[in-house]
Structure formats: structure tokens, C-alpha cells
Short mmCIF file of C-alpha atoms in Angstrom, two decimals:
data_model
loop_
_atom_site.label_atom_id
_atom_site.label_comp_id
_atom_site.label_asym_id
_atom_site.label_seq_id
_atom_site.Cartn_x
_atom_site.Cartn_y
_atom_site.Cartn_z
CA MET A 1 0.00 0.00 0.00
CA ARG A 2 2.78 2.42 0.85
CA SER A 3 4.50 1.94 -2.50
CA SER A 4 1.18 2.53 -4.28
CA LEU A 5 0.78 5.82 -2.44
CA ARG A 6 4.28 6.85 -3.52
CA VAL A 7 3.35 6.15 -7.13
CA LEU A 8 0.24 8.31 -6.94
CA LYS A 9 2.32 11.20 -5.68
CA THR A 10 5.08 10.86 -8.27
CA VAL A 11 3.23 10.36 -11.55
CA GLN A 12 2.67 13.39 -13.76
CA LYS A 13 0.73 13.48 -17.02
CA LEU A 14 2.55 15.40 -19.73
CA GLU A 15 0.90 18.62 -20.87
CA VAL A 16 0.64 19.54 -24.54
CA VAL A 17 3.76 21.68 -24.02
CA PRO A 18 5.55 19.76 -21.24
CA LYS A 19 7.63 21.54 -18.64
CA VAL A 20 9.90 20.35 -15.87
CA PRO A 21 11.24 22.43 -12.98
CA ALA A 22 14.64 24.13 -13.16
CA ASN A 23 17.67 21.95 -12.33
CA SER A 24 15.90 18.75 -13.41
CA THR A 25 17.51 15.66 -14.91
CA VAL A 26 15.25 14.06 -17.52
CA PHE A 27 16.17 10.53 -18.59
CA SER A 28 14.76 7.86 -20.87
CA LEU A 29 15.91 5.06 -23.16
CA LEU A 30 14.55 3.52 -26.34
CA GLN A 31 15.19 -0.05 -27.47
CA PRO A 32 17.06 -0.43 -30.79
CA THR A 33 14.33 -2.11 -32.83
CA GLY A 34 15.28 -0.67 -36.22
CA ASN A 35 12.93 1.76 -37.94
CA ILE A 36 10.89 3.87 -35.53
CA HIS A 37 7.14 3.49 -35.97
CA LEU A 38 4.45 6.04 -35.23
CA GLY A 39 3.68 4.59 -31.78
CA ASN A 40 7.34 4.91 -30.72
CA TYR A 41 7.51 8.40 -32.15
CA LEU A 42 4.44 9.77 -30.39
CA GLY A 43 4.83 7.74 -27.21
CA ALA A 44 8.48 8.59 -26.64
CA ILE A 45 10.62 10.59 -29.06
CA LYS A 46 8.27 13.50 -29.72
CA ALA A 47 7.72 13.89 -25.98
CA TRP A 48 11.50 13.81 -25.39
CA LYS A 49 11.97 16.54 -28.00
CA ASN A 50 9.23 18.72 -26.56
CA ILE A 51 10.58 18.38 -23.03
CA SER A 52 14.13 19.23 -24.10
CA GLU A 53 12.87 22.37 -25.81
CA SER A 54 10.85 23.60 -22.84
CA GLU A 55 12.10 26.46 -20.70
CA SER A 56 13.79 24.80 -17.73
CA PRO A 57 17.00 26.55 -16.61
CA ASN A 58 19.99 24.35 -15.74
CA SER A 59 18.16 21.13 -16.61
CA ARG A 60 19.80 18.29 -18.50
CA TYR A 61 18.27 15.77 -20.89
CA ILE A 62 19.79 12.30 -21.17
CA TYR A 63 18.35 10.03 -23.86
CA GLY A 64 19.86 6.80 -25.07
CA ILE A 65 19.60 3.47 -26.79
CA ALA A 66 18.78 0.53 -24.50
CA ASP A 67 20.99 -2.00 -26.28
CA LEU A 68 21.56 -4.07 -23.13
CA HIS A 69 17.81 -4.44 -22.72
CA ALA A 70 17.64 -5.72 -26.30
CA LEU A 71 19.66 -8.77 -25.24
CA THR A 72 16.78 -10.08 -23.14
CA MET A 73 15.45 -11.52 -26.40
CA PRO A 74 17.50 -13.44 -29.02
CA GLN A 75 19.37 -11.06 -31.33
CA ASP A 76 21.37 -11.44 -34.50
CA PRO A 77 24.62 -9.55 -33.75
CA ASN A 78 24.87 -7.90 -37.17
CA LYS A 79 21.22 -6.89 -37.09
CA LEU A 80 21.63 -5.46 -33.59
CA ARG A 81 24.60 -3.34 -34.74
CA GLN A 82 22.51 -2.03 -37.62
CA CYS A 83 19.53 -1.31 -35.37
CA ARG A 84 21.72 0.59 -32.89
CA THR A 85 22.89 2.87 -35.70
CA GLU A 86 19.38 3.31 -37.09
CA ALA A 87 18.03 4.14 -33.65
CA VAL A 88 20.54 6.96 -33.13
CA ALA A 89 19.81 8.32 -36.60
CA SER A 90 16.08 8.14 -35.86
CA LEU A 91 16.42 10.10 -32.61
CA ILE A 92 18.28 12.92 -34.30
CA ALA A 93 16.08 12.90 -37.40
CA ALA A 94 12.99 13.06 -35.17
CA GLY A 95 14.25 16.34 -33.73
CA LEU A 96 16.52 15.63 -30.76
CA ASP A 97 19.32 18.20 -30.77
CA PRO A 98 22.67 16.65 -29.72
CA GLN A 99 23.69 20.08 -28.46
CA LYS A 100 20.79 20.08 -26.00
CA CYS A 101 20.54 16.35 -25.25
CA THR A 102 23.01 13.65 -24.26
CA ILE A 103 22.61 10.78 -26.75
CA PHE A 104 24.47 7.52 -26.12
CA HIS A 105 24.36 3.73 -26.06
CA GLN A 106 23.47 2.26 -22.66
CA SER A 107 26.19 -0.40 -23.01
CA SER A 108 28.91 2.24 -23.38
CA VAL A 109 28.57 3.24 -19.70
CA PRO A 110 29.63 0.30 -17.45
CA ALA A 111 28.18 1.92 -14.31
CA HIS A 112 24.71 0.84 -15.48
CA THR A 113 25.52 -2.82 -14.95
CA GLU A 114 27.47 -2.28 -11.73
CA LEU A 115 24.55 -0.48 -10.12
CA THR A 116 22.22 -3.18 -11.47
CA TRP A 117 24.01 -5.80 -9.38
CA ILE A 118 23.93 -3.66 -6.25
CA LEU A 119 20.19 -3.05 -6.70
CA THR A 120 19.51 -6.70 -7.55
CA CYS A 121 20.84 -7.60 -4.12
CA ILE A 122 18.06 -5.59 -2.46
CA THR A 123 15.23 -6.53 -4.87
CA GLY A 124 12.60 -9.01 -3.72
CA MET A 125 11.69 -11.88 -6.04
CA GLY A 126 8.03 -11.24 -5.29
CA PHE A 127 8.25 -7.70 -6.62
CA LEU A 128 9.79 -8.93 -9.88
CA ASN A 129 7.22 -11.72 -10.13
CA ARG A 130 4.44 -9.13 -10.17
CA MET A 131 5.93 -7.35 -13.19
CA THR A 132 3.91 -7.89 -16.36
CA GLN A 133 6.48 -7.27 -19.10
CA TRP A 134 8.45 -10.48 -18.60
CA LYS A 135 5.18 -12.38 -18.85
CA SER A 136 4.05 -10.68 -22.04
CA LYS A 137 7.46 -10.97 -23.71
CA GLY A 138 7.70 -14.60 -22.65
CA GLN A 139 4.14 -15.15 -23.92
CA HIS A 140 2.88 -16.18 -20.49
CA ALA A 141 -0.54 -15.44 -19.03
CA GLU A 142 -0.79 -12.41 -16.71
CA SER A 143 -1.54 -14.75 -13.84
CA SER A 144 1.70 -16.71 -14.43
CA SER A 145 4.22 -17.05 -11.62
CA ILE A 146 7.97 -17.56 -11.80
CA PHE A 147 7.51 -20.08 -8.99
CA ASP A 148 5.68 -22.41 -11.37
CA ASP A 149 8.25 -25.03 -12.45
CA LYS A 150 7.21 -24.94 -16.11
CA ILE A 151 7.37 -21.13 -16.23
CA LEU A 152 10.70 -21.15 -14.39
CA GLU A 153 12.26 -23.52 -16.92
CA ARG A 154 11.15 -21.36 -19.87
CA THR A 155 12.14 -17.96 -18.45
CA LYS A 156 15.62 -16.51 -18.86
CA ALA A 157 17.04 -14.71 -15.82
CA GLY A 158 17.80 -11.59 -17.85
CA LEU A 159 14.19 -11.21 -18.97
CA PHE A 160 12.93 -11.71 -15.42
CA THR A 161 15.34 -9.26 -13.79
CA TYR A 162 15.65 -6.58 -16.47
CA PRO A 163 13.37 -4.15 -14.58
CA VAL A 164 16.26 -3.86 -12.10
CA LEU A 165 18.53 -2.80 -14.97
CA MET A 166 15.89 -0.26 -15.95
CA ALA A 167 15.89 1.08 -12.39
CA ALA A 168 19.69 1.29 -12.45
CA ASP A 169 19.55 3.17 -15.78
CA ILE A 170 17.43 5.84 -14.11
CA LEU A 171 19.15 6.00 -10.73
CA ILE A 172 22.73 6.06 -12.03
CA TYR A 173 21.94 9.58 -13.28
CA ASN A 174 19.76 10.46 -10.28
CA ALA A 175 17.05 11.32 -12.80
CA THR A 176 14.29 13.53 -11.42
CA HIS A 177 11.84 12.92 -14.29
CA VAL A 178 11.36 9.92 -16.59
CA PRO A 179 9.02 10.22 -19.61
CA VAL A 180 7.43 6.85 -20.41
CA GLY A 181 4.26 5.29 -21.76
CA ASP A 182 1.62 3.62 -19.60
CA ASP A 183 3.15 0.18 -20.19
CA GLN A 184 6.38 1.23 -18.46
CA SER A 185 4.87 2.93 -15.40
CA GLN A 186 5.12 -0.31 -13.39
CA HIS A 187 8.90 -0.30 -13.87
CA LEU A 188 9.10 3.24 -12.55
CA GLU A 189 7.31 2.04 -9.43
CA LEU A 190 10.16 -0.44 -8.95
CA ALA A 191 12.77 2.27 -9.53
CA ARG A 192 11.20 4.45 -6.85
CA TYR A 193 10.89 1.50 -4.48
CA LEU A 194 14.57 0.59 -4.93
CA ALA A 195 15.71 4.19 -4.52
CA SER A 196 13.76 4.41 -1.27
CA SER A 197 14.95 0.97 -0.09
CA PHE A 198 18.59 1.81 -0.80
CA ASN A 199 18.32 5.14 1.02
CA HIS A 200 16.74 3.42 4.02
CA GLN A 201 19.17 0.49 4.12
CA TYR A 202 22.26 2.70 3.96
CA ASN A 203 20.83 5.56 6.02
CA THR A 204 21.25 8.14 3.26
CA ASP A 205 19.25 10.40 0.98
CA HIS A 206 21.55 9.72 -1.95
CA PHE A 207 18.96 8.67 -4.52
CA VAL A 208 16.35 11.07 -5.80
CA ILE A 209 12.87 9.52 -6.01
CA PRO A 210 12.10 9.96 -9.74
CA THR A 211 8.82 11.29 -11.08
CA THR A 212 7.09 9.45 -13.91
CA LEU A 213 6.09 11.68 -16.83
CA LEU A 214 3.31 9.75 -18.55
CA SER A 215 3.04 10.54 -22.24
CA ARG A 216 -0.06 12.60 -23.01
CA SER A 217 -0.35 10.84 -26.36
CA GLN A 218 -3.01 8.15 -26.50
CA LYS A 219 -1.80 4.62 -27.22
CA ILE A 220 -1.42 4.33 -30.98
CA LEU A 221 -3.20 1.27 -32.36
CA SER A 222 -2.78 -0.78 -35.52
CA LEU A 223 -4.44 0.86 -38.49
CA ARG A 224 -5.71 -2.53 -39.62
CA ASN A 225 -6.80 -3.84 -36.23
CA PRO A 226 -7.52 -1.07 -33.70
CA GLN A 227 -7.94 -3.66 -30.96
CA LYS A 228 -4.15 -4.00 -30.58
CA LYS A 229 -1.12 -1.73 -30.38
CA MET A 230 0.77 -0.64 -33.47
CA SER A 231 3.76 -2.96 -33.63
CA LYS A 232 6.73 -3.64 -35.86
CA SER A 233 6.16 -7.37 -35.34
CA ASP A 234 2.59 -7.23 -36.66
CA PRO A 235 2.27 -9.71 -39.57
CA ASP A 236 0.07 -7.15 -41.36
CA GLN A 237 2.50 -4.31 -41.96
CA MET A 238 -0.24 -2.18 -43.50
CA GLY A 239 -1.24 -1.46 -39.93
CA CYS A 240 2.11 0.11 -39.00
CA ILE A 241 3.43 3.50 -40.13
CA TYR A 242 7.16 4.21 -39.92
CA VAL A 243 8.90 7.57 -39.64
CA THR A 244 10.84 6.57 -42.77
CA ASP A 245 7.73 5.81 -44.88
CA ASP A 246 7.34 7.99 -47.96
CA ALA A 247 4.18 9.90 -48.88
CA ASP A 248 2.80 7.12 -51.08
CA ALA A 249 3.27 4.48 -48.38
CA ILE A 250 1.64 6.65 -45.72
CA SER A 251 -1.33 7.48 -47.96
CA LYS A 252 -1.85 3.84 -48.89
CA LYS A 253 -1.73 2.63 -45.28
CA VAL A 254 -4.07 5.32 -43.96
CA ARG A 255 -6.48 4.80 -46.86
CA LYS A 256 -6.80 1.12 -45.91
CA ALA A 257 -7.19 1.85 -42.17
CA GLN A 258 -10.14 0.16 -40.49
CA THR A 259 -12.90 2.56 -39.42
CA ASP A 260 -16.59 1.65 -38.97
CA SER A 261 -20.02 1.78 -40.58
CA ILE A 262 -21.26 4.84 -38.65
CA GLN A 263 -22.14 7.66 -41.03
CA GLY A 264 -22.25 11.39 -40.40
CA THR A 265 -20.27 13.44 -37.89
CA ILE A 266 -16.77 12.23 -37.04
CA TYR A 267 -16.22 12.04 -33.27
CA TYR A 268 -13.96 10.40 -30.69
CA ASP A 269 -15.31 7.27 -28.98
CA PRO A 270 -12.60 4.63 -28.40
CA VAL A 271 -15.16 2.00 -27.33
CA GLN A 272 -17.74 2.31 -30.11
CA ARG A 273 -15.42 3.79 -32.77
CA PRO A 274 -11.87 2.49 -32.10
CA GLY A 275 -10.63 2.90 -35.68
CA VAL A 276 -11.90 6.46 -36.08
CA SER A 277 -10.70 7.34 -32.58
CA ASN A 278 -7.23 5.98 -33.40
CA LEU A 279 -6.96 8.35 -36.37
CA ILE A 280 -8.07 11.27 -34.20
CA SER A 281 -5.45 10.29 -31.59
CA ILE A 282 -2.78 10.25 -34.30
CA ILE A 283 -3.74 13.75 -35.47
CA ALA A 284 -3.75 15.04 -31.88
CA GLY A 285 -0.35 13.51 -31.10
CA VAL A 286 1.35 14.72 -34.26
CA THR A 287 -0.03 18.27 -34.02
CA ASN A 288 0.48 18.68 -30.24
CA ARG A 289 -3.22 19.20 -29.60
CA THR A 290 -5.82 17.65 -27.34
CA ILE A 291 -8.49 15.24 -28.56
CA GLU A 292 -11.09 17.93 -27.89
CA GLU A 293 -9.24 20.46 -30.04
CA VAL A 294 -9.01 18.02 -32.94
CA GLU A 295 -12.69 17.10 -32.61
CA ALA A 296 -13.61 20.78 -32.82
CA GLU A 297 -11.47 21.20 -35.93
CA ILE A 298 -12.92 18.21 -37.82
CA LYS A 299 -16.56 18.60 -36.78
CA HIS A 300 -17.43 19.64 -40.34
CA MET A 301 -16.24 16.26 -41.71
CA THR A 302 -18.99 13.83 -42.64
CA SER A 303 -17.07 10.93 -44.19
CA HIS A 304 -14.30 8.53 -43.26
CA LYS A 305 -12.48 9.50 -46.45
CA GLN A 306 -12.18 13.11 -45.29
CA LEU A 307 -10.73 11.97 -41.96
CA LYS A 308 -8.28 9.59 -43.65
CA ASP A 309 -7.15 12.21 -46.16
CA TYR A 310 -6.51 14.69 -43.36
CA THR A 311 -4.67 12.10 -41.25
CA ALA A 312 -2.43 11.20 -44.18
CA GLU A 313 -1.74 14.89 -44.89
CA VAL A 314 -0.72 15.53 -41.28
CA LEU A 315 1.60 12.50 -41.21
CA ILE A 316 3.21 13.24 -44.57
CA GLU A 317 4.02 16.81 -43.55
CA GLU A 318 5.38 15.66 -40.19
CA PHE A 319 7.62 12.91 -41.55
CA ARG A 320 8.83 14.34 -44.88
CA PRO A 321 11.78 16.31 -43.43
CA LYS A 322 12.51 13.59 -40.87
CA ARG A 323 12.77 10.94 -43.56
CA ALA A 324 15.17 13.11 -45.57
CA MET A 325 17.27 13.75 -42.46
CA TYR A 326 17.28 10.05 -41.55
CA ASP A 327 18.51 9.05 -45.02
CA LYS A 328 21.31 11.60 -44.73
CA LEU A 329 22.33 10.49 -41.23
CA VAL A 330 22.50 6.74 -41.86
CA ASN A 331 24.93 7.52 -44.67
CA ASP A 332 27.14 9.61 -42.40
CA PRO A 333 28.49 7.14 -39.80
CA ALA A 334 31.32 9.50 -38.86
CA TYR A 335 28.85 12.15 -37.70
CA LEU A 336 26.76 9.62 -35.78
CA GLN A 337 29.89 8.33 -34.07
CA SER A 338 30.91 11.87 -33.10
CA VAL A 339 27.48 12.38 -31.49
CA LEU A 340 27.85 9.09 -29.61
CA ASP A 341 31.41 9.86 -28.50
CA GLU A 342 30.35 13.21 -27.06
CA GLY A 343 27.19 11.77 -25.49
CA THR A 344 29.03 8.82 -23.97
CA ALA A 345 31.65 11.11 -22.42
CA LYS A 346 28.92 13.26 -20.82
CA ALA A 347 26.88 10.29 -19.60
CA LYS A 348 29.95 8.48 -18.30
CA ALA A 349 31.12 11.52 -16.33
CA ILE A 350 27.78 11.70 -14.49
CA ALA A 351 27.46 7.95 -13.96
CA ASP A 352 31.07 7.41 -12.85
CA ALA A 353 30.84 10.17 -10.24
CA ASN A 354 27.62 8.63 -8.94
CA ILE A 355 28.88 5.05 -8.80
CA THR A 356 31.94 6.22 -6.88
CA LYS A 357 29.67 7.65 -4.17
CA ILE A 358 27.51 4.52 -4.22
CA ARG A 359 30.56 2.27 -3.73
CA THR A 360 31.48 4.27 -0.68
CA LEU A 361 27.96 4.02 0.73
CA VAL A 362 27.83 0.22 0.37
CA GLY A 363 31.40 -0.38 1.56
CA LEU A 364 33.10 -1.18 -1.73
CA ASN A 365 35.38 1.87 -1.71
#
């Protein structure tokens, strides 16, 4: 109960133009899954960009690629290398300014894994067992338990314990604010719990208790099946829009999006009109507006075609310059490496100073 109360006090919904207090440290990571799709873009990267451009004196913004997290599932080494490069290019093409943000690969800063071990030693198995991500990624039922022999045999330790690595990612920078989607809020609860537990166990106030910044963007659903999330792994790729899609591809996918048989006024109702509501959510997310503002703007529309045409227009305009920038960046590995070198140096300086203090607190120094 106490941890639940802490969560309620430290979760903040992002505004249309998000702001954080002065002297904040904003941190988040994105897995290197190759091309960035619309759900990733609106749920994470666009929010990161908006936060980094808000007026917040003396704040720092640390964004990276969670390549260690990627190892919790089988990876082809060459494909992973390619995805790491594409992910960095996608972040910059989507609008993150390397002069304002620290951009780096998680694996390039060893303090992440050292703090992970220290935190693992104070993490209860029961807490990890209640996490839902290891169950969904392992294709287990939500009611599954690691203490079931069959589940135990099929579950890799890295997948089960990776929320501790996520907590270490956040705490190694003493992040004050962490922008995430709803599906990651449970992991932030663990990060806050471990920060509090460490402080209590070692009689210190070393770790800041981070605040969750929940993305204001609605969950983006598959264009072809608005009952499930937009996903790169969806067998029907017509349901998934990528930042690198050209105008023709975007138009074709949106044109074939599932809507409904309701005629007349277009309005938002995610229960009765999930397909239409998904398109409205996309427009709102891309244009930095609320659902209500978009509804007011499109109230004159009386056909699904009008809504689809407008959705496609908004997406094409948003992604045209980003696609051009992405193509340029992936063909300039020297520039990408220079961004990573600078970002790694900045991240490592912060993390190394922190882990030195942590070693002293736990008796390793």
C-alpha cells in the first residue's frame, strides 16, 4: 500500500507543451528495434523533444539506446549493430538536438551494470514476479508465476530481472523525471521502491525519487486492427506506419485503415469507434493538440475519407523532413559516431561520479 501511495504522488501526465522544474535531470531510453514506428515516435521521441525544448533553466536531458535491454530476447549480432545505428539516426532525425541532449548507447557506460548488481541484491523476487512485461514478452498469461516449475524452466534470468537494470539506468543519473508510456509505469514504481529501499538500508538520501512523466499521447493502435497496439512485429505491416515511410506508403496505409459503418459526424469514442478514434489520436499527437481540439477542428467532416485524407496529410508533412534527415544520417556514420562519442563522455562523467559515491555508501570503496 505504501509503494502505491508513492506512485500516486510521483506520476505526472505530460501537458501539450511539457515543462519540468529548473535543475531537473530528464532521462529515458529507447530499445534499438530498427525503424521507428508512429507509436514509438508519439509515445516517446516527440515527448523527449518537446521536453528538451521547454524552458527549464539548468536542466539536462539524457536520452539513449537501450541496447543491453535488447539482449533479453534473441538477437542477430549484425542486425543489432545495424539497429543501434538506425536508432541513433532516428532520434536525431525526429528532432533531438545533440547540443541540448546527451545521446548515447546504454552499453557504453559500465556503471549501469554495476549499479544493477547492487540493486539486484536488495530486490525481492516477489516484486519482480508481479511485473507484467516479462510475462508478455515470454508469452505467459498475466496470472503466471515464476515459482511455477514450467514457467521457471522457460524464463531466462535476464528477462525476469531486467526491470532492475531499468531502475539502475534511471538511478545512475539520479534522474528527477522519466518520460514513459503507460506500459512502463510499473517499472518506474520499482525504480522508486529501490531508490527508497537503498536510502533506508544505507541511512542516506543519496537517490532522488524519480517522477514518472506519462506521455499525453493516447496509445497508438494498428491501423488494420484497432484492438491492438501498433507494432513492428505485426504480420500485417499495412497497420504500421514508420517515420521513414514515404508519402505514397503513408497514404496507402491510412487509406486502408479500419474505421466503422457509422455515417455522419466524425467524433472520438474509443469503445464504439476504435478505428476512427485511433486516427483522431494520431492527429492530436502529431499536431500537439488535445483530442477535444481536434474534434472541434474536424466537426465539419462527414465521411471517413475526409478523416483519412486529413490524417495522411498531417503524417506526410510531419515525416517528410525527418525521412530526408534520416537518409542523410545513416549515410554519415562519422557524424553519428561523433554524437555518440560526445554523449558517452557526458553520460559516463555523471554515472562514474555517482557510482563512486555509491561504492562508498555500500562499503566497496
